[in-house]
Coordinates of C-alpha atoms and ligand atoms in Angstrom, one line a residue:
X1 CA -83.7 -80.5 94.5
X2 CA -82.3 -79.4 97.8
X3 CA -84.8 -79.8 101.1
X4 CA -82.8 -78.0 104.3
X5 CA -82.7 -74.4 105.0
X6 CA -80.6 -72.2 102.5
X7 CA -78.5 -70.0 105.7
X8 CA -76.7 -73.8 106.5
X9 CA -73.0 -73.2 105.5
X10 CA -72.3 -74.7 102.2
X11 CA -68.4 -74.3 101.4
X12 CA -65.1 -73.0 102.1
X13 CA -64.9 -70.4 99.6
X14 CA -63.8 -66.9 100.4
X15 CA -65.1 -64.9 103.5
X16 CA -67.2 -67.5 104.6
X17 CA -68.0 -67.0 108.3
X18 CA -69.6 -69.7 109.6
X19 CA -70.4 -67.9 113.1
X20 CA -72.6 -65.7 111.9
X21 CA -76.5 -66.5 111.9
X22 CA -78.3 -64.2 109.4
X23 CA -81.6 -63.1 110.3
X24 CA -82.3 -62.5 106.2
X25 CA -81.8 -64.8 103.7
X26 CA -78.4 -64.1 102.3
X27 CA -77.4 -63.6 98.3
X28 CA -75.5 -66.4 97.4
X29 CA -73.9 -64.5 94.0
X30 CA -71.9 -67.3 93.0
X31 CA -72.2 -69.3 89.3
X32 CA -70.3 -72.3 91.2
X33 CA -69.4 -74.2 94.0
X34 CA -66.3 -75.6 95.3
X35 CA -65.7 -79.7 96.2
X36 CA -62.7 -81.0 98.5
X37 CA -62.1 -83.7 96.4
X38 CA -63.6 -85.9 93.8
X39 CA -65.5 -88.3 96.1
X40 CA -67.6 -85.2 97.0
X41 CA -68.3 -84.4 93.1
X42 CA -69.1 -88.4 92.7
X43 CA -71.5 -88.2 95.9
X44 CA -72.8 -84.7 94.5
X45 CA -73.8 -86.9 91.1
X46 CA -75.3 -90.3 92.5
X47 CA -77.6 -87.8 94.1
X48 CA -75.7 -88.7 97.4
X49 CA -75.0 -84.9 98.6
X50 CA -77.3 -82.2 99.4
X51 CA -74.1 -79.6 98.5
X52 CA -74.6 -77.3 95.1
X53 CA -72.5 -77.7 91.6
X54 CA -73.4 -74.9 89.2
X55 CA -75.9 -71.6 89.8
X56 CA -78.0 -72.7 86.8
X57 CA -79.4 -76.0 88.6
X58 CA -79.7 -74.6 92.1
X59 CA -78.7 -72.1 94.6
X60 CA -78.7 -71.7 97.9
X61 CA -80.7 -68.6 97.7
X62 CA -83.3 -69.6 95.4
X63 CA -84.1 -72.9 97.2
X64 CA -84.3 -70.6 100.4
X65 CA -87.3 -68.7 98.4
X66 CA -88.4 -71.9 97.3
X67 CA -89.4 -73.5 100.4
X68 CA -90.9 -71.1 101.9
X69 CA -93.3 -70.6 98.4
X70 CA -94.3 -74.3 98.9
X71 CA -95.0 -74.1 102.4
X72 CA -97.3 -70.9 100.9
X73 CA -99.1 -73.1 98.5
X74 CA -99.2 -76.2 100.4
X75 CA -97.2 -77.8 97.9
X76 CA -94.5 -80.9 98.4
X77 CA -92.0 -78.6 96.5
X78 CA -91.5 -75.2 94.4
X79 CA -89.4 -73.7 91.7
X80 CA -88.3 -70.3 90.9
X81 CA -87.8 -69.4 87.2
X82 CA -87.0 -66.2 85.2
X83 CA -90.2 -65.1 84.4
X84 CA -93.8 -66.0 84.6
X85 CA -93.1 -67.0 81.0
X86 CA -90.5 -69.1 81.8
X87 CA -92.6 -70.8 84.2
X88 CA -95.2 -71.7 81.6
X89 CA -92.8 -72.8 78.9
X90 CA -91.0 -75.1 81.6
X91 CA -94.1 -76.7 82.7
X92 CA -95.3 -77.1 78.9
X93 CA -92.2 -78.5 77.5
X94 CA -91.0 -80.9 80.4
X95 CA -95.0 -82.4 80.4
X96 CA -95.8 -82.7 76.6
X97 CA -93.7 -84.0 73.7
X98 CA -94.1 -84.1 69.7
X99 CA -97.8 -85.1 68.8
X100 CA -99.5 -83.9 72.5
X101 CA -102.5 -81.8 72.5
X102 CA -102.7 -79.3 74.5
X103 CA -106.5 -78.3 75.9
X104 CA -106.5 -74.1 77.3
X105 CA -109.0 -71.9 78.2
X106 CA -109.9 -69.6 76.0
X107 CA -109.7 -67.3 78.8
X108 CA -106.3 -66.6 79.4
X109 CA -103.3 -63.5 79.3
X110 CA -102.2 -63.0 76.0
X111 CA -98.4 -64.3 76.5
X112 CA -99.2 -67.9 77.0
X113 CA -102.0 -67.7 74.2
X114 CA -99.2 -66.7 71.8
X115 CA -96.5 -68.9 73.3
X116 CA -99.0 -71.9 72.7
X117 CA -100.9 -70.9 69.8
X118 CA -97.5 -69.9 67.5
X119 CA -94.8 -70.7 68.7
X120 CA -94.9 -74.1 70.2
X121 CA -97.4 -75.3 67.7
X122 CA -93.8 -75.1 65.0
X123 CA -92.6 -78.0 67.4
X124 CA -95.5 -79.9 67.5
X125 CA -97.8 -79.0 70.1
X126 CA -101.2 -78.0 69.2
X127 CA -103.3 -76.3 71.4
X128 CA -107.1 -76.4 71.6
X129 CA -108.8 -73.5 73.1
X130 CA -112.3 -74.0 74.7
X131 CA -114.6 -72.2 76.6
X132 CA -113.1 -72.5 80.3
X133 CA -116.9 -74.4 81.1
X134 CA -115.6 -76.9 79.4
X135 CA -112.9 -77.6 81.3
X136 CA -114.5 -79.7 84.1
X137 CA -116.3 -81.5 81.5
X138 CA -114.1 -85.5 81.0
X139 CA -115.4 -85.5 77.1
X140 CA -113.6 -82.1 76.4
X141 CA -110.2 -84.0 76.5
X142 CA -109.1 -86.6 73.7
X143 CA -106.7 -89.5 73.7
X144 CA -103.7 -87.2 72.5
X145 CA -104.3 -84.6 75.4
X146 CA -101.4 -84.6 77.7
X147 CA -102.0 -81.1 79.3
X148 CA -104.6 -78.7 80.5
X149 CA -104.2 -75.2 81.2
X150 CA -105.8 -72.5 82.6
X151 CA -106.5 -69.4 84.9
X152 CA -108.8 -68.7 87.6
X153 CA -109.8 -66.0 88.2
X154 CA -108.7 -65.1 84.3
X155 CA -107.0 -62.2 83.1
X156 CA -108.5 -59.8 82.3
X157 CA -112.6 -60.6 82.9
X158 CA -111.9 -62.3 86.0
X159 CA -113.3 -65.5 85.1
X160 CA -113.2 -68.4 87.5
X161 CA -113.5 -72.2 87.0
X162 CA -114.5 -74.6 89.2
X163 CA -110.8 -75.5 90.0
X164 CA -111.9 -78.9 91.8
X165 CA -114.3 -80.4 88.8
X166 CA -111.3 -79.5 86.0
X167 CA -108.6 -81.4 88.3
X168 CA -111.3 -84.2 88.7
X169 CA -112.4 -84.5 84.4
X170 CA -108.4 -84.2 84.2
X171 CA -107.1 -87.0 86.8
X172 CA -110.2 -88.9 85.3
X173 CA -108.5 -88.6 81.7
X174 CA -105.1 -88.7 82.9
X175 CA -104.5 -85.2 81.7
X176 CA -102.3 -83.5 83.6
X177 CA -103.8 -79.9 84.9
X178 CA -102.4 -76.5 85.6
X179 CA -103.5 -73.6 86.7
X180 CA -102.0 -70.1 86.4
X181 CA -103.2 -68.7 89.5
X182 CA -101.0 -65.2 89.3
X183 CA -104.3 -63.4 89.9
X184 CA -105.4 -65.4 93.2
X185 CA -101.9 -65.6 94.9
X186 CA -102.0 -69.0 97.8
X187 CA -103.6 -66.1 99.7
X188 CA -106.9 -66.5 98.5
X189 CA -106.8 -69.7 96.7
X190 CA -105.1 -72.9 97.2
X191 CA -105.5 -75.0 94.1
X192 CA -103.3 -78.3 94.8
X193 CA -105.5 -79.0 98.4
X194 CA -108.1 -78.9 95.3
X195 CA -106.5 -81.6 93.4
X196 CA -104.4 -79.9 90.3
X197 CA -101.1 -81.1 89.5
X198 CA -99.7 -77.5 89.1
X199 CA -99.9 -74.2 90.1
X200 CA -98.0 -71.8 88.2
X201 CA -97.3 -67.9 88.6
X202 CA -96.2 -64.3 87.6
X203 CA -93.9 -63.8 90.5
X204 CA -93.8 -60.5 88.8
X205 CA -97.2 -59.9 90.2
X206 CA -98.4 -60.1 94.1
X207 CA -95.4 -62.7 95.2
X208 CA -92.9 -59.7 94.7
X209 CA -95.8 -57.2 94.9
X210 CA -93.1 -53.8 94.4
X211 CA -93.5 -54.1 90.8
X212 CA -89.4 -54.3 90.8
X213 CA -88.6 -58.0 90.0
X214 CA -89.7 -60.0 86.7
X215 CA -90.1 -64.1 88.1
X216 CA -92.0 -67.0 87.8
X217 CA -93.2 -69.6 90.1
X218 CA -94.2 -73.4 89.5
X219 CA -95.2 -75.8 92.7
X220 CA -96.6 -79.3 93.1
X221 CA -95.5 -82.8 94.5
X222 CA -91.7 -83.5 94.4
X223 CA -91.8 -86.0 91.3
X224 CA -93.6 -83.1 89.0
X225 CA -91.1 -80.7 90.3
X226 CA -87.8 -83.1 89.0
X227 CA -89.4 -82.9 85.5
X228 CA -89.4 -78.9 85.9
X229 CA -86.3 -78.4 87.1
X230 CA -84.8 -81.2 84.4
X231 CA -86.0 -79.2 81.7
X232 CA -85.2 -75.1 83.6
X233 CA -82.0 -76.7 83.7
X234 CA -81.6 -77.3 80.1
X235 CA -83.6 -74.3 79.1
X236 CA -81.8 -71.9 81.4
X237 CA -84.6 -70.6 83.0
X238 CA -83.5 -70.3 86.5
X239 CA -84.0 -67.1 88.6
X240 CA -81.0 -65.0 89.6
X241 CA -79.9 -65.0 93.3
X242 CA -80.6 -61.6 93.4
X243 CA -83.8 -61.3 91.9
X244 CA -84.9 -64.8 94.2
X245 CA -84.3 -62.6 97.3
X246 CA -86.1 -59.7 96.1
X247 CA -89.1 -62.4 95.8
X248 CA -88.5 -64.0 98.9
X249 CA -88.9 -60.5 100.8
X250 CA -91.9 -59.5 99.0
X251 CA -93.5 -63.1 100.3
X252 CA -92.6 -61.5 103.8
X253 CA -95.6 -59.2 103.5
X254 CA -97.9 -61.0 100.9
X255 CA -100.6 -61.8 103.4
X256 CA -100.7 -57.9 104.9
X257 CA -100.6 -56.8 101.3
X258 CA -103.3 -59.1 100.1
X259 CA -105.5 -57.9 103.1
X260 CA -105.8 -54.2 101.7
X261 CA -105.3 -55.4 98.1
X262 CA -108.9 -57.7 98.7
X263 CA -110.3 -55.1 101.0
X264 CA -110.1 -52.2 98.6
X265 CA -110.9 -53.9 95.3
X266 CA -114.0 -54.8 96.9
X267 CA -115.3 -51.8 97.8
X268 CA -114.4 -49.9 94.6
X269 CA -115.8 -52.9 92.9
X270 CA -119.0 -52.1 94.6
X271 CA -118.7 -48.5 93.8
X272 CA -118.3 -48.6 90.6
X273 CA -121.3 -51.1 90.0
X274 CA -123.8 -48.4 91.8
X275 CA -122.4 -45.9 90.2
X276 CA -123.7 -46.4 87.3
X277 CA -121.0 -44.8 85.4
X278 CA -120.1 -47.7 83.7
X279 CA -121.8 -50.3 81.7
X280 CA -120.1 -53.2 83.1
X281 CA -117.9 -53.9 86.4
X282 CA -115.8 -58.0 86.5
X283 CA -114.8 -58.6 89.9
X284 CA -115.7 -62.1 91.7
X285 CA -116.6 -60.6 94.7
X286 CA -120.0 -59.0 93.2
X287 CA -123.0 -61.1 92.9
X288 CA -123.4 -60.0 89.5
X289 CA -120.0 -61.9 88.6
X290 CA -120.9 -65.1 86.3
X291 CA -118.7 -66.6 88.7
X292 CA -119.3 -65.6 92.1
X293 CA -120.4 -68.7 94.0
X294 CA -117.6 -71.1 92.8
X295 CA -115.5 -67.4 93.9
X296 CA -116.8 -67.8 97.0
X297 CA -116.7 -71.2 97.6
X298 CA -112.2 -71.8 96.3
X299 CA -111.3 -68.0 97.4
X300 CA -111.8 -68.2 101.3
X301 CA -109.2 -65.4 101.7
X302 CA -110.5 -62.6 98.8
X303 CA -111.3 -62.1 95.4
X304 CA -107.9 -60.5 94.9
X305 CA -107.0 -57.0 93.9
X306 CA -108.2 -56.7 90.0
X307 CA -111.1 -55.2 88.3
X308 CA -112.0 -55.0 84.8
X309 CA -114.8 -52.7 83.5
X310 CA -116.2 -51.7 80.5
X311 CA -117.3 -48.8 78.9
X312 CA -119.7 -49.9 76.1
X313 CA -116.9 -51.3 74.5
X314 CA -116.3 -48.0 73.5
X315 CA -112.4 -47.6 72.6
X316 CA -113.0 -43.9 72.5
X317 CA -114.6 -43.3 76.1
X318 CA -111.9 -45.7 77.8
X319 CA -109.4 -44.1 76.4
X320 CA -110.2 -40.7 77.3
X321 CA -111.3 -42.4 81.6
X322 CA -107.7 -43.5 81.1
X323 CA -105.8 -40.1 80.0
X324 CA -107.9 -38.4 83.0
X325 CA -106.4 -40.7 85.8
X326 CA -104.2 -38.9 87.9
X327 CA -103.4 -41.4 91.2
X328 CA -103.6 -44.7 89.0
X329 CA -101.0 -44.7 86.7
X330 CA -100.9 -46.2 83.2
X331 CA -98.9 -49.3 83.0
X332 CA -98.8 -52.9 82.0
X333 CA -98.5 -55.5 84.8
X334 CA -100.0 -55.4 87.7
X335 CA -100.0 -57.2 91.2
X336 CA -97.7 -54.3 93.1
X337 CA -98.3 -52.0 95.7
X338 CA -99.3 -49.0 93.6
X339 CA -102.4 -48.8 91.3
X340 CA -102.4 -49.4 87.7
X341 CA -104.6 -48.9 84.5
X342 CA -104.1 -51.0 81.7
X343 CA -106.2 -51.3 78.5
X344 CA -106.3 -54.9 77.4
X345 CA -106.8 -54.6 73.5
X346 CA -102.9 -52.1 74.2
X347 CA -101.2 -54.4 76.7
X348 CA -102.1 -58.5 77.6
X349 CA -104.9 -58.8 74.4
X350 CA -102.8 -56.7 72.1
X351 CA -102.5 -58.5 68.8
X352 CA -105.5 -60.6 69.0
X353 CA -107.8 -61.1 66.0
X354 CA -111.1 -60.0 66.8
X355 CA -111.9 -63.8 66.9
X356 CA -109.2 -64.4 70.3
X357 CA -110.8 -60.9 71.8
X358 CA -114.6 -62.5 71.2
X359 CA -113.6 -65.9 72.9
X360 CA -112.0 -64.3 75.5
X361 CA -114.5 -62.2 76.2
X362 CA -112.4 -58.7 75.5
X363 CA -113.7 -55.4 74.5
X364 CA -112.3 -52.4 73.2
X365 CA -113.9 -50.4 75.6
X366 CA -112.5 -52.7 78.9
X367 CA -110.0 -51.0 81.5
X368 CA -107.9 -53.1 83.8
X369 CA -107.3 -51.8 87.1
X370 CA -104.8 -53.0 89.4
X371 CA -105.3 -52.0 93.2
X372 CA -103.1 -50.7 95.1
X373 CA -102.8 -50.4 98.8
X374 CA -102.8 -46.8 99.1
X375 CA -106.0 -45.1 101.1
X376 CA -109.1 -46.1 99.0
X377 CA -111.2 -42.9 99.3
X378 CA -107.8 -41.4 97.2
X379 CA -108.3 -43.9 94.6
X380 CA -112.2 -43.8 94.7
X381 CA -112.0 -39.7 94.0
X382 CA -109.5 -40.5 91.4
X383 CA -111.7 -42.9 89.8
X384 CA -115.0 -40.4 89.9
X385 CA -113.0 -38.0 88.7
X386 CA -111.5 -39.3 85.7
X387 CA -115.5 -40.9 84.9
X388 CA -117.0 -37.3 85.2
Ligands
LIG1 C1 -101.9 -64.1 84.4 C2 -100.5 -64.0 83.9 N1 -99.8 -65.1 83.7 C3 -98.5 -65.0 83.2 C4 -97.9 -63.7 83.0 C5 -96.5 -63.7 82.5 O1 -95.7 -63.3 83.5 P1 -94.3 -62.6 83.3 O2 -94.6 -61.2 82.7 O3 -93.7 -62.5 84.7 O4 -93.5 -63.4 82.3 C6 -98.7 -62.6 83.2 C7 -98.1 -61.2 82.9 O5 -98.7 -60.2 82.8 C8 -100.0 -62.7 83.7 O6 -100.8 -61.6 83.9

């Protein structure tokens, strides 16, 4: 991995003009990189040379992105991969081998539940699935657990574990731990200052925040990272210079986004609850949240910008609340600028048995809502409207 600012001039290929000092990160759109000679490739593989060989291991561009994500999360070191699912697979696969357990909230987006439960399962890695409690409890783990994984808060209840007790029971077990923490962003929460060995997430979601980029993000100390980005390069799940730029100037307003993104969650959190109008609100921020103190206590900068609510678990009534809306707009994902309605059971839960909705706590009748930044009386009479 490369440590020095990605703008430094990095070869004589074509048109490059060394006197100029880009303010923005520039594109590097190249799959290679030329060497004068072949001391320069020898010093590039003894690890002797901070110059680049081939797009797929590294690029100028994407360790640009890279280091400033660390310096976001506090972390020694970062790496940018395709997709949020290519972050998880590369963090499962280059910290677990034939025979390892795997120990996951039960708690958790539907992608990584299926990756996990059956598709890496065929290669020998089981996964347990327990109650995210659990988690900070040592006697959870066995001797064959080599990995645990979870999200706080959770997607789509909002459900939040005591980040610091699971990374304690972990270390204590020499389990390595790893939190998706897509729905936080290192805004609000700052999980490696609380001890985990990993912080992965949807770069899809707030990091790019323009709904516009698919990515994934992993961070930690610099030895953790060399095991990632061993096994993205032999998976091939680098992201694109292109796409790592898009990312990088989404990160440029992250902290002004997240502002109105907390800000207006909260209040139409609040809203909803008095309301009345529905039979159950999930947001971290509200005292009635199973959750809210340890919220409170690991999210100093905001409970984030996603709500889940419930309508009796009525599939019926949710779907009509969701036809009505007019400003939120019906669409997976979430984590961008504009709002979105999703319905679990069609989108991140679809597919589950009625066993995997129970245990993670899903309903038919649950809307996610993904808050935007746009004025929140707009979305509030949206909202009242589509409830009426
Ligand atoms: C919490 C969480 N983790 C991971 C993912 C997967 O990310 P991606 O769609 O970028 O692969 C998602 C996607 O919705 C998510 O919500």
């Amino acid at each position: 991995m490369k440590h020095r600012p990605a703008t430094d001039a990095i070869h004589r290929g074509e048109g490059d003009d060394r006197s100029a000092s880009p303010l923005t990160l520039p594109i590097y759109e190249t799959t290679t990189y030329v060497f004068e000679n072949a001391a320069e490739v020898e010093a590039y593989q003894a690890g002797q040379s901070d110059k680049y060989l081939y797009s797929r291991y590294s690029n100028p561009t994407v360790v640009g992105v890279e280091q400033k994500l660390a310096a976001l999360e506090g972390a020694e070191s970062a790496l940018l991969l395709a997709s949020g699912m290519a972050a998880v697979t590369t963090a499962v696969l280059s910290t677990t081998k034939v025979g390892d357990e795997v120990v996951c909230s039960s708690a958790l987006y539907g992608g990584t539940l299926h990756l996990l439960a059956d598709l890496l399962s065929r290669f020998g890695i089981t996964t347990r699935f327990v109650d995210p409690v659990a988690l900070a409890d040592p006697t959870t783990y066995s001797d064959r657990t080599a990995l645990a994984w979870f999200e706080s808060p959770s997607n789509p209840t909002l459900r939040c574990v005591d980040i610091a007790a699971v990374a304690e029971a972990c270390r204590a077990r020499g389990v390595v731990s790893v939190i998706d923490s897509t729905f936080a962003t290192p805004i609000n929460q700052r999980p490696l200052a609380l001890g985990v060995d990993i912080v992965m997430h949807s770069a899809t979601k707030y990091l790019n925040g323009h709904s516009d980029v698919t990515a994934g993000m992993l961070a930690g100390s610099v030895e953790r990272m060399k095991a990632c980005a061993y096994a993205r390069k032999m998976l091939g799940t680098v992201l694109d210079p292109a796409a790592a730029y898009a990312v990088g100037r989404g990160v440029k307003s992250l902290s002004a986004r997240m502002a109105v993104h907390n800000a207006n969650a909260l209040r139409l959190a609040e809203w909803l609850e008095e309301s009345g109008r529905v039979s159950r609100v999930y947001y971290p921020g509200l005292p009635s949240h199973p959750d809210h103190a340890v919220a409170t206590r690991q999210m100093p900068g905001g409970f984030g910008g996603m709500i889940c609510i419930d309508l009796d678990g009525d599939y019926g009534r949710v779907t009509r609340f969701f036809d009505r809306l007019q400003l939120f707009k019906r669409a997976a994902s979430l984590g961008g600028i504009e709002s979105l309605i999703s319905l679990p059971v069609l989108t991140s839960q679809y597919g589950h048995t009625d066993a995997q909705l129970a245990a993670a706590g899903v309903t038919r009748g649950m809307a996610r809502l993904s808050v935007g930044i746009e004025d929140v009386d707009d979305l509030k009479a949206d909202l009242e409207q589509a409830l009426a």
